[in-house]
Coordinates of C-alpha atoms in Angstrom, one line a residue:
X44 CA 43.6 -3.2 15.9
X45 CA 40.4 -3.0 13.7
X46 CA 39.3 -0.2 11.6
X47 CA 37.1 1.4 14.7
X48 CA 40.0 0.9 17.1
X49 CA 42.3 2.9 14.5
X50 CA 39.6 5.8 13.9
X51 CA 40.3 6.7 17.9
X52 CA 43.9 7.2 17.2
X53 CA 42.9 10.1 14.5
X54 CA 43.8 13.2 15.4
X55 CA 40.6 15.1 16.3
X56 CA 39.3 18.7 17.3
X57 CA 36.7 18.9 19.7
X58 CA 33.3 19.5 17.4
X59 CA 31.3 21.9 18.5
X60 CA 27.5 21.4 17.5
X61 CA 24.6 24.1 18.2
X62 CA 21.4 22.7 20.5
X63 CA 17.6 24.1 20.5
X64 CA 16.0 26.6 23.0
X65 CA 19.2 28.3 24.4
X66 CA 20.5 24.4 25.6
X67 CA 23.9 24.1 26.5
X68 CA 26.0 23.6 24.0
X69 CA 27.5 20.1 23.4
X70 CA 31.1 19.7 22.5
X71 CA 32.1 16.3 21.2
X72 CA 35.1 14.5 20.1
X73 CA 34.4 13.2 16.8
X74 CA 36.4 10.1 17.4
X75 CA 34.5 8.9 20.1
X76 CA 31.2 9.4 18.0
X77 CA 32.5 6.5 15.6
X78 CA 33.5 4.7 18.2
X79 CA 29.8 4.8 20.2
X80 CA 28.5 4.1 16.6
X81 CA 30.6 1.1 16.4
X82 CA 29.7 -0.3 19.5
X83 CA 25.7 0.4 18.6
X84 CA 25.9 -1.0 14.6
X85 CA 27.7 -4.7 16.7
X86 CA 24.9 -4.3 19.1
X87 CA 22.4 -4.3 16.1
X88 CA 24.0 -6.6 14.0
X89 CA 24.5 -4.4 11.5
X90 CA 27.0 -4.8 8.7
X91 CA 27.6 -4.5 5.2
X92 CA 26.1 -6.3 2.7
X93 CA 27.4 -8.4 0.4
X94 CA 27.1 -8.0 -3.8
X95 CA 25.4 -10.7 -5.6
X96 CA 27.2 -13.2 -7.9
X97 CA 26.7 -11.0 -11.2
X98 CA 23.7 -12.9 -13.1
X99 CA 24.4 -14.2 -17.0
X100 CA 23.6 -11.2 -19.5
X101 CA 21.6 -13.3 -21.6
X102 CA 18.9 -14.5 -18.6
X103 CA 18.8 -10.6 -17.4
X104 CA 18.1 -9.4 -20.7
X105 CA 15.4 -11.8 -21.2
X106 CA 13.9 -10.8 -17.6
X107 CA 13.9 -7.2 -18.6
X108 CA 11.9 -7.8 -21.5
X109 CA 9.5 -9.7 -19.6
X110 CA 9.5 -7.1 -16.6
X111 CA 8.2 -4.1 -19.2
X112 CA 6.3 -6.4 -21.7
X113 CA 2.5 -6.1 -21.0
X114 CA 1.9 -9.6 -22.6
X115 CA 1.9 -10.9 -19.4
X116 CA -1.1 -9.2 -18.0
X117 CA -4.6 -11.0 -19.3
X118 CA -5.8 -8.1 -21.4
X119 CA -2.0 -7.0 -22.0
X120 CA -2.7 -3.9 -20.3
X121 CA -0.6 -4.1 -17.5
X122 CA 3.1 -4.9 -16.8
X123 CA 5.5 -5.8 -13.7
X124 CA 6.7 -2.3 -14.3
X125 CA 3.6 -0.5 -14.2
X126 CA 3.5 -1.1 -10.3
X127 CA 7.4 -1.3 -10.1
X128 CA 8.7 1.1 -12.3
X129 CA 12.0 2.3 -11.9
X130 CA 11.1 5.9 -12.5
X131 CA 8.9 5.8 -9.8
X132 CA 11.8 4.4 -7.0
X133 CA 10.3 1.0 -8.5
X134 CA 7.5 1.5 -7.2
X135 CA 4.6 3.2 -8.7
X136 CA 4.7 6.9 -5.8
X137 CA 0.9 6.0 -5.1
X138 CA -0.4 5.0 -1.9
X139 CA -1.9 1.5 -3.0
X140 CA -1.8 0.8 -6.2
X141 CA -4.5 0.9 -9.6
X142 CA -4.2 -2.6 -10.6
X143 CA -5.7 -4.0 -14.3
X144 CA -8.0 -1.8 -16.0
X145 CA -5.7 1.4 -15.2
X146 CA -4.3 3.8 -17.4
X147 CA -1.1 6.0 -16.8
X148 CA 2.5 5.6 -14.8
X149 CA 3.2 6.7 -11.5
X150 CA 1.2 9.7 -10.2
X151 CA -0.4 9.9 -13.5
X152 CA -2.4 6.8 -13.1
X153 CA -6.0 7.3 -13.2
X154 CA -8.7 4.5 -12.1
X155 CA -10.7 4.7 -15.1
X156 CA -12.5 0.9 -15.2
X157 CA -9.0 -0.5 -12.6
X158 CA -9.1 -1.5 -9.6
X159 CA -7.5 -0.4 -6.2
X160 CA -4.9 -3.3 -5.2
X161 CA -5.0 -3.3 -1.1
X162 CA -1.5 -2.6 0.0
X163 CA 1.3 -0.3 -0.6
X164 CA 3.6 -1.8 -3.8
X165 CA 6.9 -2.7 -2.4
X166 CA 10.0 -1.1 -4.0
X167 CA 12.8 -3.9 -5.0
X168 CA 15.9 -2.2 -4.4
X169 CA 17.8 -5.2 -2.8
X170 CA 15.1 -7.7 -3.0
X171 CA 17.4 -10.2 -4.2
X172 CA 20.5 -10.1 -2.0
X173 CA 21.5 -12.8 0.8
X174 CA 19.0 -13.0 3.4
X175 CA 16.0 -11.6 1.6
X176 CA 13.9 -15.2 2.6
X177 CA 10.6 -13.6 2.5
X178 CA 8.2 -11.6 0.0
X179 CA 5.0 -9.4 0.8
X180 CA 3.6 -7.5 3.5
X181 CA 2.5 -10.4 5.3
X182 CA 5.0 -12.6 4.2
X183 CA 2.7 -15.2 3.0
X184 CA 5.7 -16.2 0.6
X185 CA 9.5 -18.2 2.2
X186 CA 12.0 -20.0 1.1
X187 CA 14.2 -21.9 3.5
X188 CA 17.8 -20.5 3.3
X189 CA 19.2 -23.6 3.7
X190 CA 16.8 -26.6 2.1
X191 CA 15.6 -24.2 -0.4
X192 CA 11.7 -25.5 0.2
X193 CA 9.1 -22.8 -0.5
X194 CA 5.7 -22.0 1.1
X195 CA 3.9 -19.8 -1.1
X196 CA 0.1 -19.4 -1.8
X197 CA 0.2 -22.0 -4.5
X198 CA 0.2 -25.0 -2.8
X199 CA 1.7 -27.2 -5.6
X200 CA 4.5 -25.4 -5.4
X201 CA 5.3 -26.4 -1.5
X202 CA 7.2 -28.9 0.5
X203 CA 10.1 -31.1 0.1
X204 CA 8.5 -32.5 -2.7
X205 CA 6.4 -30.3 -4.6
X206 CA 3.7 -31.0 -7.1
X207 CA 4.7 -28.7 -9.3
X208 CA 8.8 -30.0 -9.1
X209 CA 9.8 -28.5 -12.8
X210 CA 8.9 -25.1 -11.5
X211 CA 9.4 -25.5 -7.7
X212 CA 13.3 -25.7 -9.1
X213 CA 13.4 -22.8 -11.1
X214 CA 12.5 -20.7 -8.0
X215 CA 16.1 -20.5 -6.1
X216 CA 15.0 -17.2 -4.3
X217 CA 12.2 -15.2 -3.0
X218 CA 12.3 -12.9 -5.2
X219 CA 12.2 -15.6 -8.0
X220 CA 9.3 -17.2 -6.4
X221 CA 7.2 -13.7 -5.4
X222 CA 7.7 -13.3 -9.6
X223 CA 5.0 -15.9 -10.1
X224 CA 2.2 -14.6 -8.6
X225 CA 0.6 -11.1 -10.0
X226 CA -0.1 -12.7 -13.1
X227 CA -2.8 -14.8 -11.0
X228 CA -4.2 -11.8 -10.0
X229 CA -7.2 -10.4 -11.2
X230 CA -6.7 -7.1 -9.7
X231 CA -3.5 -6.9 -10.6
X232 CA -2.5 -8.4 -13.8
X233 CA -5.0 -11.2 -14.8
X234 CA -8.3 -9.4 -15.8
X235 CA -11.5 -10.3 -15.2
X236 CA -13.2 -13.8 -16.1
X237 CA -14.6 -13.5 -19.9
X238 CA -12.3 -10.9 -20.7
X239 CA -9.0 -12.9 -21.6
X240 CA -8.0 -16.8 -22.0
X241 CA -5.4 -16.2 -18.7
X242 CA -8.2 -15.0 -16.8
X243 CA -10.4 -17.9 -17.5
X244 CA -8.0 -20.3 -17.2
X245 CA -8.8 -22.9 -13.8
X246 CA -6.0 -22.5 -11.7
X247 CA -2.6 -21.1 -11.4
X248 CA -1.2 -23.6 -12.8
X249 CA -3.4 -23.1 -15.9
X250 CA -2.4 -19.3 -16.0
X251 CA 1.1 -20.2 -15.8
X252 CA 1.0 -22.7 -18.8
X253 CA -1.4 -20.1 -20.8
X254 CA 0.8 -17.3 -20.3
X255 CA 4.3 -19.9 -21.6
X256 CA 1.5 -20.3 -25.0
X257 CA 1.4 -17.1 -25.4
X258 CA 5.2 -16.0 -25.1
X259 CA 5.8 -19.2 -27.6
X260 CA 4.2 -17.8 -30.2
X261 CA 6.7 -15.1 -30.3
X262 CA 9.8 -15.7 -31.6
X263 CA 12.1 -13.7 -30.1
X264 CA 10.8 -15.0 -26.7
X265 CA 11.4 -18.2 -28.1
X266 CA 15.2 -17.4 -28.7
X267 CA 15.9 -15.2 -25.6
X268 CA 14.2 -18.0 -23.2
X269 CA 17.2 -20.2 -25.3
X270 CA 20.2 -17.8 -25.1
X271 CA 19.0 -17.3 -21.2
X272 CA 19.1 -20.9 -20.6
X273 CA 21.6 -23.1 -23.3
X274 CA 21.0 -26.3 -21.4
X275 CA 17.2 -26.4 -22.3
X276 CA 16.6 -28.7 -24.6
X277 CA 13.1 -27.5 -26.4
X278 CA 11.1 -25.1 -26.0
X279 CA 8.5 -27.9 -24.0
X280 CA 10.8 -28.0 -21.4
X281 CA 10.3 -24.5 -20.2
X282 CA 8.4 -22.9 -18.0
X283 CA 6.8 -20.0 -16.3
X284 CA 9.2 -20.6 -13.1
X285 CA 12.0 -19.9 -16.0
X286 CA 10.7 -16.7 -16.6
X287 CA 10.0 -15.9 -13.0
X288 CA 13.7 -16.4 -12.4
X289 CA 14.5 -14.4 -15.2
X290 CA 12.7 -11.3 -14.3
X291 CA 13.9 -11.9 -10.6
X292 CA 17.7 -12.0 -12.5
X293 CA 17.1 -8.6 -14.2
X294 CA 15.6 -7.5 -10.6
X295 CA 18.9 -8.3 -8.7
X296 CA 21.3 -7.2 -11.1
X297 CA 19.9 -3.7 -11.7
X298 CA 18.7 -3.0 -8.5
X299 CA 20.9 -3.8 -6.2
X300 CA 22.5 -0.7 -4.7
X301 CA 24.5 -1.1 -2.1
X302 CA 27.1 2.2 -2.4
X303 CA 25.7 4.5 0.0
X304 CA 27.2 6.7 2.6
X305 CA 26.4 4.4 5.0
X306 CA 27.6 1.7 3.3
X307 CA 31.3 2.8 2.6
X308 CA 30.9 4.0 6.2
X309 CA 30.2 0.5 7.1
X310 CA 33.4 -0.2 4.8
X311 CA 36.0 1.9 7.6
X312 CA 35.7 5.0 5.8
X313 CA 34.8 7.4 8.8
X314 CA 34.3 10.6 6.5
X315 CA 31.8 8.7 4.4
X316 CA 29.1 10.2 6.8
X317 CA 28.8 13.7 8.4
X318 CA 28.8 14.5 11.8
X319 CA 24.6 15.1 11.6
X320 CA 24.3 11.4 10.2
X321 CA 26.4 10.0 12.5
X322 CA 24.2 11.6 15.6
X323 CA 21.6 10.5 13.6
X324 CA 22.6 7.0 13.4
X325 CA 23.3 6.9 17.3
X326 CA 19.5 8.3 17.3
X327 CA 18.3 5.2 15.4
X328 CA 20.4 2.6 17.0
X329 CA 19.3 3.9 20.6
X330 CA 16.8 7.0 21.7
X331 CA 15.1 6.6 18.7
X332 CA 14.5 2.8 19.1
X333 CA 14.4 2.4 15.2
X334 CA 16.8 -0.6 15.8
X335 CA 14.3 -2.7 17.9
X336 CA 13.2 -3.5 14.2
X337 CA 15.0 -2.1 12.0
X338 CA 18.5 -4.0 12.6
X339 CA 20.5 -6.5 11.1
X340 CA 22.0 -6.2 7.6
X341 CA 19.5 -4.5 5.9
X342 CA 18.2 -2.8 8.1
X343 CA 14.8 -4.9 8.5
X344 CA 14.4 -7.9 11.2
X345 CA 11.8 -9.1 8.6
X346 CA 9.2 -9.8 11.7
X347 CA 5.8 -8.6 11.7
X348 CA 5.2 -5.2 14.1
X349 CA 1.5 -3.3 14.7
X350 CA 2.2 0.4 14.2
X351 CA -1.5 2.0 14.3
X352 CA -1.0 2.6 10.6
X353 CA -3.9 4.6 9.3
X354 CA -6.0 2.3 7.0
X355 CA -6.0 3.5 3.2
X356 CA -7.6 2.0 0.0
X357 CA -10.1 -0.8 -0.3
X358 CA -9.0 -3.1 2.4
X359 CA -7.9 -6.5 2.3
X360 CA -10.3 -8.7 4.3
X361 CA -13.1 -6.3 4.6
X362 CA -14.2 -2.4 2.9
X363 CA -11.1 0.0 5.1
X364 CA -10.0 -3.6 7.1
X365 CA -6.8 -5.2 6.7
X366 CA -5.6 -7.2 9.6
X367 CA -2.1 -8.0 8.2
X368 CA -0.2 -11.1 9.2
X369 CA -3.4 -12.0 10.8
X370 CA -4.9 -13.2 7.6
X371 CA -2.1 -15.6 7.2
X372 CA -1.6 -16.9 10.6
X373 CA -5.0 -16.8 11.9
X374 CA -3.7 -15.6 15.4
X375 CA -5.5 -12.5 16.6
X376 CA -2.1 -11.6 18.4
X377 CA -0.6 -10.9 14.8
X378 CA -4.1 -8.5 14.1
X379 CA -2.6 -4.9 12.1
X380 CA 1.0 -6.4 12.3
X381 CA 3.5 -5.8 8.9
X382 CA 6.4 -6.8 7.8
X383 CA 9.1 -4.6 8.4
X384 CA 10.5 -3.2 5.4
X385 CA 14.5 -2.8 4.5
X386 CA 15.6 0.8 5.6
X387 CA 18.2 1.0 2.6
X388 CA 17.4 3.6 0.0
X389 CA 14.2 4.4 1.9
X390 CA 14.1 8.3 0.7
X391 CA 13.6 6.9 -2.9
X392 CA 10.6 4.5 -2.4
X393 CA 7.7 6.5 -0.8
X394 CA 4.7 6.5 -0.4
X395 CA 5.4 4.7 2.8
X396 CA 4.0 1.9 5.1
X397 CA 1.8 -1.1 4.3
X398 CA -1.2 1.6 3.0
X399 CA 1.0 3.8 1.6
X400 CA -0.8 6.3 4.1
X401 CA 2.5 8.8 4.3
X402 CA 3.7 10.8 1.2
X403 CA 6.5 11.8 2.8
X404 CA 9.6 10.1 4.6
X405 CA 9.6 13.0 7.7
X406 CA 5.5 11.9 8.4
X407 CA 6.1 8.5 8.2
X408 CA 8.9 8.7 10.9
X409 CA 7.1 11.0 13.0
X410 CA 4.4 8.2 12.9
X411 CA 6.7 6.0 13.8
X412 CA 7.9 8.0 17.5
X413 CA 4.9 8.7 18.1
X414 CA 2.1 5.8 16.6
X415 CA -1.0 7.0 18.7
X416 CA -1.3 10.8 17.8
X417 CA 0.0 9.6 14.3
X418 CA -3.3 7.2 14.0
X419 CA -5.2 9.8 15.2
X420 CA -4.4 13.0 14.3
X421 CA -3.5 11.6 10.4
X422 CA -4.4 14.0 7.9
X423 CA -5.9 13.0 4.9
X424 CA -5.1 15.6 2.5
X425 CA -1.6 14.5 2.2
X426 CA -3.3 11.6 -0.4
X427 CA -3.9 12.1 -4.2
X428 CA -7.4 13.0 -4.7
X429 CA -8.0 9.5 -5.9
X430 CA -7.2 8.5 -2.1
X431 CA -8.7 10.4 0.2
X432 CA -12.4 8.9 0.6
X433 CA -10.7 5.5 1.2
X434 CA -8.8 6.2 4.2
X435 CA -10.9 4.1 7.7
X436 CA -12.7 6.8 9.9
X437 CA -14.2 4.2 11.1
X438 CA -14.0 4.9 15.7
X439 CA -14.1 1.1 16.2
X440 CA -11.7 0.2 14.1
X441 CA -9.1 2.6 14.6
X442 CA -9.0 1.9 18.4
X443 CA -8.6 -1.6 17.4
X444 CA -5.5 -0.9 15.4
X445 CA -4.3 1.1 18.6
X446 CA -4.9 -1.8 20.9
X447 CA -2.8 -3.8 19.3
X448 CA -0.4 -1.7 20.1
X449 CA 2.7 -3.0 22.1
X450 CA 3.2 -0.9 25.1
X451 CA 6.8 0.4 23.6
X452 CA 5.3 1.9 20.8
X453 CA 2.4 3.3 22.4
X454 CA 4.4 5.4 24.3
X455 CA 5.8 8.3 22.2
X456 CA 9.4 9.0 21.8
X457 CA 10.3 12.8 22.9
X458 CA 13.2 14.0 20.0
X459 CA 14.0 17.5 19.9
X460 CA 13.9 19.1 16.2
X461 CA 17.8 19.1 15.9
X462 CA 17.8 15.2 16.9
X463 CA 14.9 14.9 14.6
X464 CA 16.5 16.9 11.3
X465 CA 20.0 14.1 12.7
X466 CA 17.5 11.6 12.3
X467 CA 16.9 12.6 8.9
X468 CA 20.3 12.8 7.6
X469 CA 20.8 9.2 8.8
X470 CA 18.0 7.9 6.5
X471 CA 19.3 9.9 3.7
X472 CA 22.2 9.0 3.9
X473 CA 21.1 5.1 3.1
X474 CA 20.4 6.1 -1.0
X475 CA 22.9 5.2 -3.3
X476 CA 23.3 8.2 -5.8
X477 CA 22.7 5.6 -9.0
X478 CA 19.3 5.3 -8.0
X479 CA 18.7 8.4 -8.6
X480 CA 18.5 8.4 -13.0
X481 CA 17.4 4.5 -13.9
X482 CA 16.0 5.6 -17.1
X483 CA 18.8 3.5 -18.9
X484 CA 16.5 0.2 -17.4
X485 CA 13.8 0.6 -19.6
X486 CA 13.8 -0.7 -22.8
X487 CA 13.0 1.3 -26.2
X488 CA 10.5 -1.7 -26.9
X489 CA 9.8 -5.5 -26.3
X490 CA 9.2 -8.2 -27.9
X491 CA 5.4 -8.4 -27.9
X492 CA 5.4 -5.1 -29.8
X493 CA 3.0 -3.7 -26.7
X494 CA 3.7 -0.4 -26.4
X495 CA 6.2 -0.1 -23.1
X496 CA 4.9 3.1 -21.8
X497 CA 1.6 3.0 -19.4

């Protein structure tokens, strides 16, 4: 008998749950809910997920430095945390983020000479746990789960035999390898040409060695980079792929969070969620039809989906225009499509979607059953200030994002509000309660001597 079989033989009341506009009242035996949800978690593929192989001390401590130190930007203005921070769910709770040139953390940020990066910052709860093969909205970065060979958008860095081995080996995960690439950025962390020696620097391969000068020159770098990794010989023999794997380390270890309600639901402990979450989940797994891409582990079938997504912020290919996995494929059949994102912790990482167009998790799922009304009916005035003269008006281009619509989602999904407020307690019900105080992450100060704060 397994643990679903043996919640049936619990002794159980008949549950007696209230319905909207004088319905008829539902009575339920609770038992039989668990089992249903059983049968639709199998059906989704949905299971725990297993805890990472805890990471050495020494190579975490060194990516945390590295994560808040803004000596890694071009114009050390900037760090990985000013966009990820884990006061802000790490994220940064703006729509798209305000790249280099910024000032401020979080909703505090101002433009002042910045710039507006195109898509929503992904939070990195989980990022580094088994099956996590791709990074980014379009997933323009892989690794293989089994060879271990990377596509990326450095080509050195690619194939079965990369140009770029030495660093190529250092990347062992996506999250590893995804760490190498803002500091290329101009937008983002880089600078401007003629402002800094990163920015001017050919490739990014030059950046990359640039940026190892400069953390050389500091020697506390110089010992962390040792204590994190005893079998390198001098300090020559590293490089910026060793500090990519180190901040992906500090990532994993303190971020992943994986005691939830669900989860010890998940685990055979049938009281882990109430009665609400539980119709909720049946909601999601079925009527709902979250599952049809949100299943599997973590909740994510890491595919690409068109939504109708109201565009906001400067656009990726074009002023209000971002065609999504398009842009990498070059297959006008993956126009406006996303990757979908990993459901677990949602309530903590808003704004939400690829635009960050949603500022809060009940919009963004009302979007979601009902994409065309969503698209065209969105309100503005849900933005920041800073955001509301960048979302597309544009008629042609919002029918555009509707036609590429697939005829399930273009049909809208009828919940009452009781399902919908079930709905609900489901996704809250994915946050593990540690998430909510990560002030204890940040460090007092690093070794740069930059100040931490934004």
């Amino acid at each position: 008998m397994n643990k679903w079989q043996c919640v049936v033989v619990l002794a159980c009341g008949l549950i007696c749950t209230g319905c909207d506009d004088n319905t008829t009242i539902v009575r339920a035996d609770e038992a039989q809910l668990d089992v249903d949800l059983a049968a639709a978690l199998a059906d989704a593929g949905t299971t725990g997920v297993s805890t990472p192989q805890a990471e050495s001390p020494a190579l975490v401590e060194l990516g945390r430095m590295l994560f808040f130190d803004k000596e890694l930007s071009g114009n050390r203005n900037i760090s990985c945390a000013t966009c990820h921070h884990p006061a802000a769910g790490t994220g940064d709770m703006l729509p798209v983020p305000i790249g280099e040139g910024g000032s401020g953390l979080a909703e505090n940020r101002a433009v002042d000479g910045g710039r507006l990066i195109p898509r929503n910052a992904p939070h990195v709860f989980n990022a580094g746990v088994a099956g996590v093969h791709t990074m980014f909205w379009d997933s323009r970065l892989r690794i293989d789960p089994l060879s271990g060979i990377l596509s990326t958008p450095e080509a050195k860095l690619n194939g079965a035999t990369p140009e770029l081995a030495d660093i190529a080996a250092q990347l062992i995960s996506a999250l590893a390898a995804q760490a190498m690439f803002p500091v290329t950025s101009g937008d983002e962390m880089r600078g401007e040409p003629g402002t800094n020696e990163i920015a001017d620097a050919a490739d990014n391969e030059a950046v990359w060695e640039a940026l190892m000068a400069r953390l050389g020159a500091i020697a506390e770098y110089r010992d962390l980079f040792a204590a994190a990794y005893p079998n390198v010989a001098t300090w020559d023999d590293f490089n910026f792929g060793h500090a990519a794997r180190a901040i992906a380390a500090f990532e994993r270890e303190s971020w992943t969070a994986l005691d939830t309600p669900f989860d010890r639901y998940l685990a055979g402990d049938a009281s882990a969620l109430s009665e609400s979450a539980k119709r909720g989940a049946l909601l999601f797994f079925g009527k709902a039809k979250c599952a049809e891409c949100h299943s599997g582990p973590l909740l994510t079938d890491f595919e690409h989906h068109a939504l109708a997504v109201p565009q906001v912020g400067p656009g990726k290919n074009a002023p209000f225009e971002d065609l999504g996995r398009a842009l990498e494929t070059g297959d006008a059949a993956d126009n406006y499509k996303f990757r979908t994102p990993s459901l677990r912790n949602v309530a903590l990482t808003g704004p939400w979607m690829h635009s960050g167009a949603y500022t809060s998790l009940e919009a963004t799922v009302r979007h979601h059953l009902d994409c065309v009304n969503g698209l065209v009916g969105y309100d503005a005035s849900q933005l920041p200030t800073t955001f509301r003269d960048t979302v597309d008006a544009d008629g042609g281009r919002n029918q555009a994002r509707l036609d590429a619509l697939p005829d399930d989602m273009a049909a809208p999904v009828a919940l009452t509000e009781r399902e919908f407020a079930q709905l609900m307690d489901f996704l809250y019900a994915l946050t593990d309660p540690r998430l909510l105080n990560l002030s204890g992450d940040v460090p007092d100060q690093v070794p740069s001597g930059l100040p931490v704060a934004d």
